Short mmCIF file of C-alpha atoms in Angstrom, two decimals:
data_model
loop_
_atom_site.label_atom_id
_atom_site.label_comp_id
_atom_site.label_asym_id
_atom_site.label_seq_id
_atom_site.Cartn_x
_atom_site.Cartn_y
_atom_site.Cartn_z
CA MET A 1 -101.11 -29.26 17.37
CA PRO A 2 -102.51 -26.96 20.27
CA ALA A 3 -101.54 -23.48 20.16
CA ASP A 4 -99.35 -23.61 23.07
CA GLU A 5 -97.13 -26.70 21.31
CA GLU A 6 -93.92 -25.74 19.97
CA THR A 7 -91.86 -28.31 17.88
CA TYR A 8 -88.17 -29.34 17.46
CA ASP A 9 -86.43 -32.26 16.50
CA VAL A 10 -84.45 -32.44 19.60
CA VAL A 11 -85.11 -30.97 23.56
CA VAL A 12 -82.26 -31.17 25.90
CA VAL A 13 -83.22 -30.96 29.39
CA GLY A 14 -80.40 -28.89 30.67
CA SER A 15 -77.55 -26.16 30.23
CA GLY A 16 -74.52 -27.93 31.52
CA GLY A 17 -72.35 -30.46 29.36
CA GLY A 18 -75.62 -31.41 27.81
CA LEU A 19 -75.29 -28.52 25.70
CA VAL A 20 -72.42 -30.24 24.07
CA GLY A 21 -74.92 -32.65 22.80
CA ALA A 22 -77.22 -29.66 22.06
CA TYR A 23 -74.47 -28.32 19.56
CA ALA A 24 -73.51 -31.82 18.03
CA ALA A 25 -77.39 -32.16 16.91
CA ALA A 26 -77.99 -28.70 15.87
CA SER A 27 -74.95 -28.97 13.94
CA ARG A 28 -75.79 -31.51 11.73
CA GLY A 29 -79.24 -29.93 10.90
CA LEU A 30 -81.30 -30.93 13.93
CA ARG A 31 -83.36 -28.18 15.26
CA THR A 32 -82.52 -28.05 18.59
CA LEU A 33 -84.10 -26.64 21.94
CA VAL A 34 -82.07 -26.59 25.29
CA ILE A 35 -84.50 -26.02 28.27
CA GLU A 36 -83.07 -24.78 31.43
CA LYS A 37 -84.61 -24.61 35.03
CA THR A 38 -83.02 -21.68 36.40
CA ASP A 39 -82.42 -18.26 35.19
CA ARG A 40 -78.73 -18.77 34.05
CA LEU A 41 -76.38 -21.27 31.76
CA GLY A 42 -74.34 -23.75 32.69
CA GLY A 43 -75.63 -25.61 35.59
CA THR A 44 -72.75 -27.08 37.82
CA THR A 45 -70.13 -27.51 35.04
CA ALA A 46 -70.32 -23.55 35.13
CA TYR A 47 -68.92 -23.91 38.73
CA SER A 48 -66.17 -26.51 37.82
CA GLY A 49 -62.58 -26.04 36.10
CA ALA A 50 -64.09 -27.88 33.13
CA GLY A 51 -61.31 -30.65 33.43
CA LEU A 52 -61.87 -33.41 30.57
CA TRP A 53 -60.28 -37.07 31.43
CA PHE A 54 -59.87 -37.65 28.12
CA PRO A 55 -56.79 -40.14 26.93
CA GLY A 56 -55.56 -39.94 23.91
CA SER A 57 -56.99 -36.74 22.99
CA ALA A 58 -55.44 -34.41 20.62
CA PRO A 59 -54.27 -32.07 23.16
CA LEU A 60 -52.26 -34.42 24.86
CA ARG A 61 -50.45 -35.70 22.42
CA ARG A 62 -49.69 -32.03 21.37
CA ALA A 63 -48.49 -31.73 25.13
CA GLY A 64 -45.75 -34.87 24.47
CA VAL A 65 -48.22 -36.84 26.72
CA GLU A 66 -48.41 -40.56 24.95
CA ASN A 67 -50.22 -42.26 27.64
CA ASP A 68 -50.99 -45.85 26.27
CA VAL A 69 -55.05 -45.70 25.93
CA GLU A 70 -55.10 -49.80 26.76
CA THR A 71 -53.29 -49.08 29.88
CA VAL A 72 -55.81 -46.51 30.94
CA ARG A 73 -58.65 -48.83 29.97
CA GLY A 74 -56.93 -51.24 32.44
CA TYR A 75 -56.66 -48.84 35.09
CA LEU A 76 -60.22 -47.85 34.75
CA ARG A 77 -61.48 -51.46 34.45
CA GLU A 78 -59.04 -52.07 37.93
CA ILE A 79 -60.72 -49.67 39.99
CA VAL A 80 -63.85 -49.67 38.78
CA ASP A 81 -64.72 -53.56 39.01
CA ASP A 82 -67.50 -53.69 37.48
CA PRO A 83 -68.17 -55.72 33.99
CA SER A 84 -71.50 -54.37 33.69
CA ARG A 85 -69.86 -50.54 32.82
CA GLU A 86 -67.29 -52.36 30.63
CA ALA A 87 -69.26 -50.72 27.40
CA LEU A 88 -69.67 -47.37 28.88
CA GLN A 89 -66.16 -47.27 29.35
CA ASP A 90 -64.95 -48.42 26.37
CA ALA A 91 -67.59 -45.91 24.44
CA TYR A 92 -66.46 -43.42 26.83
CA LEU A 93 -62.74 -43.86 25.88
CA ARG A 94 -62.97 -44.12 21.92
CA THR A 95 -65.38 -40.82 22.15
CA GLY A 96 -63.20 -38.22 24.41
CA PRO A 97 -61.09 -37.84 21.44
CA ILE A 98 -63.31 -37.63 19.11
CA LEU A 99 -65.35 -35.07 20.11
CA ILE A 100 -62.59 -33.17 21.06
CA ASP A 101 -61.38 -33.38 17.35
CA GLU A 102 -64.65 -31.92 16.49
CA LEU A 103 -64.93 -29.29 18.92
CA GLU A 104 -61.48 -27.80 17.87
CA GLN A 105 -62.59 -27.64 13.96
CA ASN A 106 -64.92 -24.98 15.30
CA PRO A 107 -63.04 -21.84 16.06
CA ARG A 108 -65.40 -21.11 18.92
CA PHE A 109 -63.91 -23.80 20.71
CA GLY A 110 -60.67 -22.07 20.14
CA SER A 111 -57.78 -25.14 21.15
CA PHE A 112 -58.28 -27.51 24.60
CA PHE A 113 -55.07 -27.56 26.72
CA TYR A 114 -53.52 -30.07 28.64
CA GLN A 115 -52.22 -29.32 32.67
CA PRO A 116 -50.75 -32.33 34.59
CA VAL A 117 -53.24 -33.60 36.94
CA PRO A 118 -52.06 -37.02 38.22
CA ASP A 119 -54.80 -39.92 38.49
CA TYR A 120 -56.42 -40.39 41.56
CA PHE A 121 -55.79 -43.77 42.09
CA ALA A 122 -51.79 -43.70 42.25
CA GLU A 123 -51.41 -47.16 43.67
CA LYS A 124 -53.12 -49.14 41.22
CA PRO A 125 -52.00 -50.32 37.70
CA GLY A 126 -51.84 -47.89 34.72
CA ALA A 127 -52.45 -44.79 36.93
CA THR A 128 -50.47 -42.21 35.40
CA VAL A 129 -48.70 -39.16 37.15
CA ALA A 130 -49.10 -37.10 33.89
CA GLY A 131 -52.64 -37.41 34.51
CA ASN A 132 -55.09 -37.35 30.92
CA THR A 133 -56.87 -33.98 31.55
CA ILE A 134 -57.14 -31.16 29.35
CA PHE A 135 -59.18 -28.14 29.76
CA PRO A 136 -61.21 -25.63 27.54
CA ALA A 137 -59.08 -22.49 26.42
CA GLU A 138 -60.29 -18.82 28.18
CA ILE A 139 -62.89 -16.39 26.35
CA ASP A 140 -63.33 -12.79 27.18
CA ALA A 141 -66.92 -11.95 28.04
CA ALA A 142 -67.06 -8.74 25.73
CA GLU A 143 -66.92 -11.51 22.85
CA LEU A 144 -70.03 -12.70 24.39
CA GLY A 145 -72.12 -9.31 24.35
CA ASP A 146 -75.48 -9.86 25.27
CA LEU A 147 -74.93 -13.49 26.33
CA ALA A 148 -72.07 -13.19 28.83
CA PRO A 149 -74.85 -12.60 31.83
CA LEU A 150 -76.27 -15.58 31.00
CA ILE A 151 -73.63 -17.75 31.96
CA ARG A 152 -73.70 -18.99 35.46
CA ASP A 153 -71.23 -17.37 37.83
CA LEU A 154 -68.65 -19.10 40.02
CA LEU A 155 -70.18 -20.38 43.22
CA PRO A 156 -67.92 -17.86 45.65
CA ILE A 157 -69.33 -14.85 43.41
CA GLU A 158 -72.58 -16.55 43.92
CA ILE A 159 -72.47 -16.83 47.66
CA TRP A 160 -70.50 -13.47 48.23
CA GLY A 161 -71.38 -11.81 45.36
CA GLY A 162 -68.89 -9.17 43.49
CA GLU A 163 -68.32 -8.89 39.96
CA PRO A 164 -67.33 -11.49 37.58
CA ALA A 165 -63.87 -11.60 35.84
CA PRO A 166 -63.72 -10.21 32.44
CA VAL A 167 -62.29 -13.28 31.50
CA LEU A 168 -64.51 -16.29 31.57
CA THR A 169 -62.14 -19.41 32.05
CA GLY A 170 -62.86 -23.40 33.23
CA GLY A 171 -66.54 -24.45 33.01
CA ARG A 172 -67.72 -20.90 32.45
CA ALA A 173 -65.20 -20.79 29.37
CA LEU A 174 -66.77 -24.10 28.18
CA ILE A 175 -70.47 -23.05 28.26
CA ALA A 176 -69.51 -19.82 26.70
CA ARG A 177 -68.19 -21.11 23.94
CA THR A 178 -70.63 -23.77 23.46
CA LEU A 179 -73.29 -21.50 23.33
CA LYS A 180 -72.16 -19.20 20.79
CA ALA A 181 -71.34 -22.32 18.59
CA PHE A 182 -74.74 -23.58 19.49
CA LEU A 183 -76.88 -20.87 18.66
CA GLU A 184 -74.21 -19.99 15.30
CA THR A 185 -75.60 -23.05 13.90
CA GLY A 186 -78.75 -21.27 13.14
CA ASN A 187 -80.71 -24.41 14.56
CA GLY A 188 -80.55 -23.78 18.26
CA SER A 189 -82.56 -22.01 20.91
CA TYR A 190 -83.20 -21.94 24.64
CA LYS A 191 -85.60 -21.43 27.25
CA LEU A 192 -84.75 -20.27 30.70
CA GLU A 193 -86.39 -20.93 33.47
CA THR A 194 -88.31 -23.69 31.87
CA ALA A 195 -88.64 -26.48 34.51
CA LEU A 196 -89.15 -30.52 33.40
CA GLU A 197 -92.47 -31.88 34.57
CA SER A 198 -92.97 -35.03 32.39
CA LEU A 199 -91.99 -36.67 29.45
CA ILE A 200 -94.48 -37.30 26.71
CA VAL A 201 -94.55 -40.91 25.19
CA GLU A 202 -97.11 -41.69 22.63
CA GLY A 203 -96.81 -45.71 22.16
CA ASP A 204 -93.96 -46.43 23.12
CA ARG A 205 -91.87 -43.42 22.37
CA VAL A 206 -90.86 -40.32 23.62
CA VAL A 207 -91.94 -37.93 21.79
CA GLY A 208 -91.60 -34.67 23.89
CA VAL A 209 -91.95 -33.01 27.13
CA GLU A 210 -93.95 -30.96 29.29
CA ALA A 211 -92.68 -28.60 31.45
CA VAL A 212 -93.51 -25.17 33.46
CA SER A 213 -91.82 -21.79 31.62
CA LYS A 214 -92.28 -18.68 33.54
CA GLY A 215 -95.16 -20.10 35.35
CA GLU A 216 -97.00 -21.51 32.11
CA ARG A 217 -97.22 -24.72 31.15
CA VAL A 218 -96.40 -25.52 27.97
CA ARG A 219 -95.81 -28.98 25.56
CA ILE A 220 -92.95 -29.19 23.58
CA ARG A 221 -92.64 -32.16 20.95
CA ALA A 222 -89.63 -33.83 19.81
CA THR A 223 -89.67 -35.30 16.69
CA ARG A 224 -86.16 -36.92 17.14
CA GLY A 225 -85.79 -37.45 20.93
CA VAL A 226 -85.02 -35.99 24.20
CA ILE A 227 -81.65 -35.82 25.84
CA LEU A 228 -82.08 -35.89 29.81
CA ALA A 229 -78.68 -33.75 31.16
CA ALA A 230 -79.86 -32.10 34.13
CA GLY A 231 -77.76 -33.13 36.74
CA GLY A 232 -78.22 -35.25 39.69
CA PHE A 233 -80.69 -34.61 42.52
CA GLU A 234 -78.33 -33.62 45.06
CA ARG A 235 -80.25 -30.57 45.99
CA ASN A 236 -83.64 -32.70 46.60
CA ARG A 237 -83.36 -33.74 50.79
CA GLU A 238 -86.19 -36.16 50.16
CA LEU A 239 -84.43 -38.33 47.34
CA ARG A 240 -80.86 -38.22 48.91
CA GLU A 241 -83.26 -39.61 52.27
CA LYS A 242 -84.66 -42.06 49.76
CA HIS A 243 -81.89 -43.41 48.28
CA LYS A 244 -79.32 -42.56 51.43
CA VAL A 245 -77.23 -40.49 49.91
CA ALA A 246 -75.07 -39.10 52.76
CA PRO A 247 -75.07 -36.25 54.16
CA TYR A 248 -78.96 -36.86 53.81
CA HIS A 249 -79.83 -32.71 54.03
CA GLY A 250 -78.04 -31.91 50.99
CA ASP A 251 -77.36 -28.47 52.59
CA TRP A 252 -73.85 -29.27 51.98
CA SER A 253 -73.84 -29.97 48.10
CA ASP A 254 -72.04 -27.61 45.45
CA GLY A 255 -74.21 -28.91 43.13
CA ALA A 256 -75.99 -25.91 40.89
CA PRO A 257 -79.59 -24.84 42.39
CA GLY A 258 -81.87 -26.39 40.13
CA ASN A 259 -80.30 -30.15 40.37
CA THR A 260 -83.36 -32.04 42.12
CA GLY A 261 -84.11 -35.04 40.35
CA ASP A 262 -86.56 -33.43 38.28
CA ALA A 263 -85.06 -35.48 34.89
CA LEU A 264 -84.72 -38.53 36.86
CA GLN A 265 -88.31 -39.05 38.50
CA ALA A 266 -89.64 -38.20 34.82
CA ALA A 267 -87.57 -41.10 33.23
CA VAL A 268 -88.46 -43.47 35.97
CA ALA A 269 -92.27 -42.68 35.43
CA ILE A 270 -92.14 -44.29 32.41
CA GLY A 271 -90.17 -47.10 33.48
CA ALA A 272 -86.85 -46.14 33.12
CA ALA A 273 -84.12 -48.44 35.11
CA THR A 274 -81.76 -46.66 37.91
CA GLU A 275 -78.46 -47.73 39.10
CA LEU A 276 -75.88 -46.20 41.95
CA LEU A 277 -78.66 -44.05 43.56
CA ASP A 278 -76.90 -44.28 46.76
CA GLN A 279 -73.68 -42.39 45.00
CA ALA A 280 -72.01 -39.39 44.79
CA TRP A 281 -69.20 -37.33 43.83
CA TYR A 282 -67.67 -36.46 47.22
CA ILE A 283 -65.43 -33.68 48.26
CA PRO A 284 -64.23 -32.18 51.45
CA GLY A 285 -66.03 -28.38 51.64
CA LEU A 286 -64.51 -25.70 53.59
CA VAL A 287 -67.43 -23.93 55.59
CA GLN A 288 -67.95 -20.78 54.74
CA PRO A 289 -69.41 -17.71 57.02
CA GLY A 290 -72.54 -18.24 55.97
CA GLY A 291 -72.63 -22.07 56.46
CA ARG A 292 -72.27 -23.50 53.08
CA PRO A 293 -69.17 -25.37 52.20
CA VAL A 294 -67.05 -24.72 49.22
CA PHE A 295 -64.68 -27.29 47.37
CA HIS A 296 -61.85 -27.41 49.14
CA THR A 297 -58.68 -29.15 48.10
CA GLY A 298 -54.95 -28.77 48.99
CA SER A 299 -54.58 -28.19 52.73
CA ARG A 300 -51.08 -28.02 52.21
CA SER A 301 -50.41 -27.51 56.19
CA GLY A 302 -51.69 -27.81 59.18
CA ILE A 303 -53.94 -31.18 60.08
CA TRP A 304 -57.70 -32.17 60.13
CA VAL A 305 -59.07 -33.88 63.18
CA ASN A 306 -62.45 -35.37 64.24
CA SER A 307 -64.20 -34.72 67.28
CA ALA A 308 -61.96 -36.62 69.70
CA GLY A 309 -59.58 -34.21 68.48
CA GLU A 310 -57.26 -37.27 66.57
CA ARG A 311 -55.82 -36.82 63.52
CA PHE A 312 -57.33 -39.43 61.25
CA MET A 313 -56.23 -39.62 57.39
CA ASN A 314 -53.96 -37.74 54.99
CA GLU A 315 -55.29 -34.56 54.03
CA LEU A 316 -54.11 -34.32 50.71
CA LEU A 317 -55.76 -37.13 49.27
CA PRO A 318 -57.30 -36.65 46.06
CA TYR A 319 -61.26 -34.89 47.12
CA ASP A 320 -63.65 -37.82 46.02
CA ARG A 321 -61.39 -40.35 47.94
CA ALA A 322 -60.98 -38.09 50.83
CA GLY A 323 -64.34 -37.67 51.12
CA ARG A 324 -65.37 -41.13 50.62
CA GLU A 325 -62.96 -41.50 53.87
CA MET A 326 -64.54 -38.74 55.88
CA LEU A 327 -67.84 -40.88 55.65
CA ARG A 328 -66.51 -44.32 56.08
CA LEU A 329 -64.68 -43.63 59.22
CA HIS A 330 -67.84 -41.49 60.56
CA LYS A 331 -69.93 -44.35 59.94
CA GLU A 332 -67.54 -46.99 61.31
CA THR A 333 -65.92 -45.79 64.39
CA GLY A 334 -68.78 -43.81 66.20
CA VAL A 335 -66.47 -40.72 66.75
CA ALA A 336 -67.89 -37.90 64.08
CA HIS A 337 -65.44 -37.04 61.00
CA THR A 338 -67.80 -34.79 59.28
CA PRO A 339 -67.73 -32.26 59.55
CA CYS A 340 -64.40 -32.24 61.49
CA HIS A 341 -61.51 -29.44 62.59
CA TRP A 342 -58.61 -28.08 60.30
CA ILE A 343 -56.39 -26.88 62.82
CA PHE A 344 -52.93 -24.78 61.09
CA ASP A 345 -51.41 -21.70 62.94
CA GLN A 346 -49.90 -18.13 62.06
CA ARG A 347 -47.58 -19.79 59.57
CA HIS A 348 -50.15 -20.64 57.23
CA ILE A 349 -51.97 -17.08 57.31
CA ASP A 350 -48.74 -15.66 56.53
CA ARG A 351 -47.79 -17.55 53.50
CA ASP A 352 -51.22 -18.29 52.32
CA SER A 353 -53.98 -16.39 54.02
CA PHE A 354 -57.39 -17.43 54.33
CA GLY A 355 -60.06 -16.71 51.50
CA GLY A 356 -58.45 -14.63 49.30
CA ASP A 357 -54.77 -12.96 48.68
CA PRO A 358 -51.88 -13.56 50.56
CA ALA A 359 -50.99 -10.43 50.87
CA VAL A 360 -54.69 -9.25 52.18
CA PRO A 361 -55.46 -10.70 55.94
CA PRO A 362 -58.79 -12.84 56.23
CA ARG A 363 -62.29 -11.05 55.92
CA PRO A 364 -63.25 -9.85 59.36
CA GLU A 365 -66.72 -12.03 58.30
CA TRP A 366 -64.47 -15.33 59.10
CA PHE A 367 -64.28 -14.23 62.26
CA GLU A 368 -67.45 -12.72 63.13
CA SER A 369 -69.65 -15.59 61.99
CA GLY A 370 -67.28 -18.09 63.88
CA ALA A 371 -66.19 -19.77 60.62
CA LEU A 372 -62.58 -19.41 61.62
CA ARG A 373 -61.57 -18.71 65.17
CA LYS A 374 -57.96 -18.64 66.67
CA ALA A 375 -56.47 -19.20 70.04
CA ASP A 376 -53.37 -18.05 71.64
CA THR A 377 -52.47 -21.98 72.86
CA ILE A 378 -53.70 -25.52 71.79
CA GLU A 379 -55.68 -25.93 75.02
CA GLU A 380 -57.73 -22.84 74.50
CA LEU A 381 -58.12 -23.85 70.74
CA ALA A 382 -59.36 -27.12 71.96
CA ASP A 383 -61.91 -25.88 74.04
CA LEU A 384 -63.04 -23.91 71.27
CA ILE A 385 -63.88 -26.52 69.04
CA ALA A 386 -64.61 -28.86 72.26
CA VAL A 387 -62.19 -31.72 71.57
CA PRO A 388 -59.91 -33.04 74.81
CA ALA A 389 -57.07 -30.79 74.91
CA GLU A 390 -54.77 -34.04 75.46
CA ASN A 391 -55.91 -35.63 72.36
CA LEU A 392 -55.43 -32.34 70.21
CA ARG A 393 -51.76 -31.32 71.66
CA LYS A 394 -51.07 -35.09 70.74
CA SER A 395 -51.71 -35.27 67.31
CA ILE A 396 -49.97 -31.98 66.54
CA GLU A 397 -47.15 -33.04 68.26
CA GLU A 398 -46.82 -36.16 66.60
CA PHE A 399 -47.60 -34.62 63.13
CA ASN A 400 -44.87 -32.11 64.18
CA SER A 401 -42.31 -34.77 64.98
CA TYR A 402 -42.38 -35.83 61.26
CA ALA A 403 -41.47 -32.57 59.93
CA ASP A 404 -37.57 -32.59 60.40
CA LYS A 405 -37.68 -36.21 58.75
CA GLY A 406 -39.99 -35.09 55.95
CA VAL A 407 -41.92 -38.12 56.33
CA ASP A 408 -45.29 -38.99 57.67
CA GLU A 409 -45.23 -41.83 59.44
CA LYS A 410 -49.14 -42.50 60.15
CA PHE A 411 -51.01 -41.54 56.52
CA HIS A 412 -47.71 -40.93 54.46
CA ARG A 413 -48.83 -37.42 52.93
CA GLY A 414 -46.89 -35.73 50.21
CA GLU A 415 -45.43 -38.83 49.15
CA THR A 416 -47.90 -39.37 45.87
CA ALA A 417 -47.37 -37.23 42.79
CA TRP A 418 -51.00 -35.86 43.36
CA ASP A 419 -50.14 -34.73 46.73
CA GLN A 420 -47.20 -33.27 45.96
CA MET A 421 -48.70 -30.87 43.05
CA THR A 422 -50.32 -29.13 46.15
CA GLN A 423 -47.05 -27.59 46.29
CA TYR A 424 -48.35 -25.30 43.59
CA VAL A 425 -51.70 -25.03 45.17
CA ILE A 426 -52.97 -22.14 47.14
CA GLY A 427 -56.83 -23.58 47.93
CA PHE A 428 -58.74 -20.28 48.61
CA PRO A 429 -62.63 -20.56 48.82
CA ALA A 430 -62.76 -18.85 45.36
CA GLY A 431 -61.39 -22.16 43.97
CA PRO A 432 -58.02 -23.87 43.86
CA VAL A 433 -55.30 -21.22 42.48
CA MET A 434 -52.06 -23.28 40.08
CA ASN A 435 -48.87 -21.34 40.57
CA TYR A 436 -45.76 -23.88 38.84
CA ALA A 437 -43.24 -21.02 39.11
CA GLN A 438 -44.22 -20.50 42.74
CA PRO A 439 -43.67 -23.75 44.38
CA LEU A 440 -44.34 -24.12 48.03
CA ASP A 441 -40.69 -23.50 50.33
CA ASN A 442 -40.89 -23.64 53.95
CA GLY A 443 -37.54 -24.76 54.40
CA TYR A 444 -38.42 -28.56 55.55
CA PRO A 445 -37.61 -31.90 53.90
CA ASN A 446 -41.14 -32.27 53.00
CA PRO A 447 -42.79 -29.13 52.40
CA LEU A 448 -46.01 -30.77 52.97
CA VAL A 449 -45.08 -32.16 56.30
CA ALA A 450 -44.24 -28.32 57.92
CA PRO A 451 -45.10 -28.21 61.92
CA ILE A 452 -48.02 -26.20 63.45
CA ASP A 453 -45.87 -24.36 65.98
CA THR A 454 -46.33 -20.94 65.33
CA PRO A 455 -48.79 -19.07 67.78
CA PRO A 456 -51.76 -17.90 67.31
CA TYR A 457 -53.65 -21.41 65.99
CA TYR A 458 -56.53 -21.35 63.75
CA THR A 459 -59.38 -23.53 63.47
CA ALA A 460 -61.73 -24.23 60.24
CA THR A 461 -64.50 -26.41 59.47
CA ILE A 462 -64.11 -29.05 56.86
CA ALA A 463 -67.69 -31.02 55.87
CA LEU A 464 -68.50 -33.68 53.79
CA ALA A 465 -69.97 -31.93 50.59
CA ASP A 466 -70.35 -33.29 46.84
CA ILE A 467 -70.21 -31.66 43.51
CA GLY A 468 -73.34 -33.85 42.79
CA THR A 469 -74.87 -37.35 43.01
CA LYS A 470 -73.77 -39.79 40.75
CA GLY A 471 -76.50 -42.29 40.26
CA GLY A 472 -79.15 -42.10 37.82
CA VAL A 473 -80.89 -43.78 34.71
CA LYS A 474 -79.26 -46.93 33.47
CA THR A 475 -78.45 -46.22 30.03
CA ASP A 476 -76.18 -48.16 27.28
CA GLU A 477 -73.28 -47.01 25.10
CA HIS A 478 -75.23 -44.80 22.56
CA ALA A 479 -76.53 -42.90 26.14
CA ARG A 480 -80.19 -44.63 25.59
CA VAL A 481 -82.18 -44.71 28.37
CA LEU A 482 -83.00 -48.29 29.33
CA ARG A 483 -86.07 -50.10 30.82
CA GLU A 484 -85.42 -52.96 33.85
CA ASP A 485 -85.65 -55.66 31.16
CA GLY A 486 -82.55 -53.61 29.44
CA GLU A 487 -84.19 -52.41 26.19
CA PRO A 488 -84.48 -49.28 25.27
CA ILE A 489 -86.67 -46.66 25.59
CA ALA A 490 -87.30 -45.24 22.25
CA GLY A 491 -86.78 -41.38 21.81
CA LEU A 492 -84.95 -40.96 25.75
CA TYR A 493 -81.46 -40.43 26.08
CA ALA A 494 -79.62 -39.48 29.07
CA SER A 495 -75.68 -37.91 30.23
CA GLY A 496 -73.90 -36.42 32.94
CA ASN A 497 -75.28 -36.77 36.42
CA THR A 498 -78.31 -38.01 35.15
CA MET A 499 -77.42 -40.96 33.86
CA ALA A 500 -75.63 -43.69 36.21
CA ALA A 501 -71.77 -42.78 35.85
CA MET A 502 -69.86 -44.89 33.51
CA SER A 503 -66.81 -44.83 36.61
CA GLY A 504 -69.31 -46.46 38.90
CA ARG A 505 -68.61 -45.92 42.48
CA VAL A 506 -65.32 -44.23 42.26
CA TYR A 507 -63.28 -41.48 40.54
CA PRO A 508 -60.83 -42.06 38.16
CA GLY A 509 -59.07 -38.64 37.36
CA ALA A 510 -60.15 -35.09 36.85
CA GLY A 511 -62.29 -34.15 34.27
CA THR A 512 -64.35 -37.54 34.79
CA PRO A 513 -68.11 -36.18 35.32
CA VAL A 514 -67.91 -33.56 33.01
CA GLY A 515 -66.20 -35.61 30.39
CA SER A 516 -68.67 -38.15 30.91
CA SER A 517 -71.68 -35.26 30.60
CA LEU A 518 -69.60 -34.14 27.24
CA VAL A 519 -69.32 -37.87 25.71
CA PHE A 520 -72.67 -39.28 26.11
CA SER A 521 -74.56 -36.62 25.29
CA TYR A 522 -72.43 -36.27 22.42
CA LEU A 523 -73.14 -39.64 21.59
CA ALA A 524 -76.81 -39.21 22.21
CA ALA A 525 -76.72 -36.14 19.34
CA LEU A 526 -75.09 -38.80 16.66
CA ASP A 527 -77.61 -41.58 17.47
CA LEU A 528 -80.45 -38.92 17.15
CA ALA A 529 -78.70 -37.35 13.76
CA ALA A 530 -78.47 -41.03 12.59
CA LEU A 531 -82.11 -41.96 13.54
CA ASP A 532 -84.43 -43.65 10.96
CA LEU A 533 -87.78 -42.04 11.76
CA ALA A 534 -89.20 -44.21 8.81
CA GLY A 535 -92.68 -45.07 10.14
CA ALA A 536 -92.59 -43.54 13.40
CA ALA A 537 -95.00 -41.34 14.99
CA GLU A 538 -94.78 -37.21 14.42
#
């Protein structure tokens, strides 16, 4: 064996949701190495709220939510409408509750909790108002000791700077808890700044990886197999252009900086089949002073207008649906819908501020950069954003006419359970803040349809962004990577956004991407732990 070659049972490429698979393998006695391309652990999962769409799981039952899993299965079948993905869907639905049961047996994970987030296709049979989403318990940074600085910060902190909170929540909590549990097995280790270059194949089996670790080329053998959990290719302009993932440049993606498709390309190089490569998990993004959009949901006042100054959609649609509607109209109408203009008034600023605490005025850099602009009249505002003043005034007046009736006659804003949840959300660029104790109360019958009539008027920019690509290698229900002929590549597995999404071209409910990453990395670990290597090359 070469002096620079290390050997493990399992190598996991990527440190987001795949870290759960690493924990599952290590807790079953397999020597497991996680390699991470960047200098922080967590990937895009660390940016997320770490919602997990796990129908039938124990936290839902503890909360008294008894959604029928068979009904949810019907909902999933209906919206995905792709028989080739049904085996993956069944594996996902079956495994999510089992995974949570196992994780909650380890005190390091604490107890997952339920929070109501309605399913995203309210009009489809089987959609639930209660939703099926659970979240990880928070954890004090002090409990992590020297590991705390290794967890990737929230995206706004990476953009704006500042000290991380002393309590980790959402995705950062999930990564932190999993990392502690993984290392405490005694079988887990990690390498930062270690980028996958290629897969090592002997015979017809993947037996390890070649990587560059802090500038040095290394070979790492995996006697059982390799799990590719390195996210998508959203930060790779060349691949976005090749596979026609809009917007092609990728500068507006909220995916982690290391997500350039290395794992996908390594798998394709040895014959892996691919699917859905033109797809992404879309979001509207609020453009920041530096020009980068950040995940935005919950425009609970104001309207969005296109380059013609016309309102074009229900601004409260679930984020992937909102992004896809922006993209559809942009492609089909000949009028620019991305980026578009968010129009609101002083009433919004007084209640929610902008970009921070409602008690604090918007930071000067918002105005200095042009990311936020204001004008005393609608005509002046139209001039600022170069749209026809007549159209902008008409759009605002039409919307204002709905306020006293409480009905958005054009796009029906505020009528679904998802829309109504926005009454409790303040959509700060640091992430939506939910406060069920303080619903929006502005004196109008539908508080989500209040007039834009209190000058000065403001405009910000909403761009089509994403939280990752969702096309990748084709896998079976055990997370084994498949060749074009449908046969598995021995020793190679994939999960999360490195694999083609089990939900196809749609986003069923809050927590599907992270939930998929956890489930399929876990299924990979189970298969690896049960693997009979008798006669296999070691």
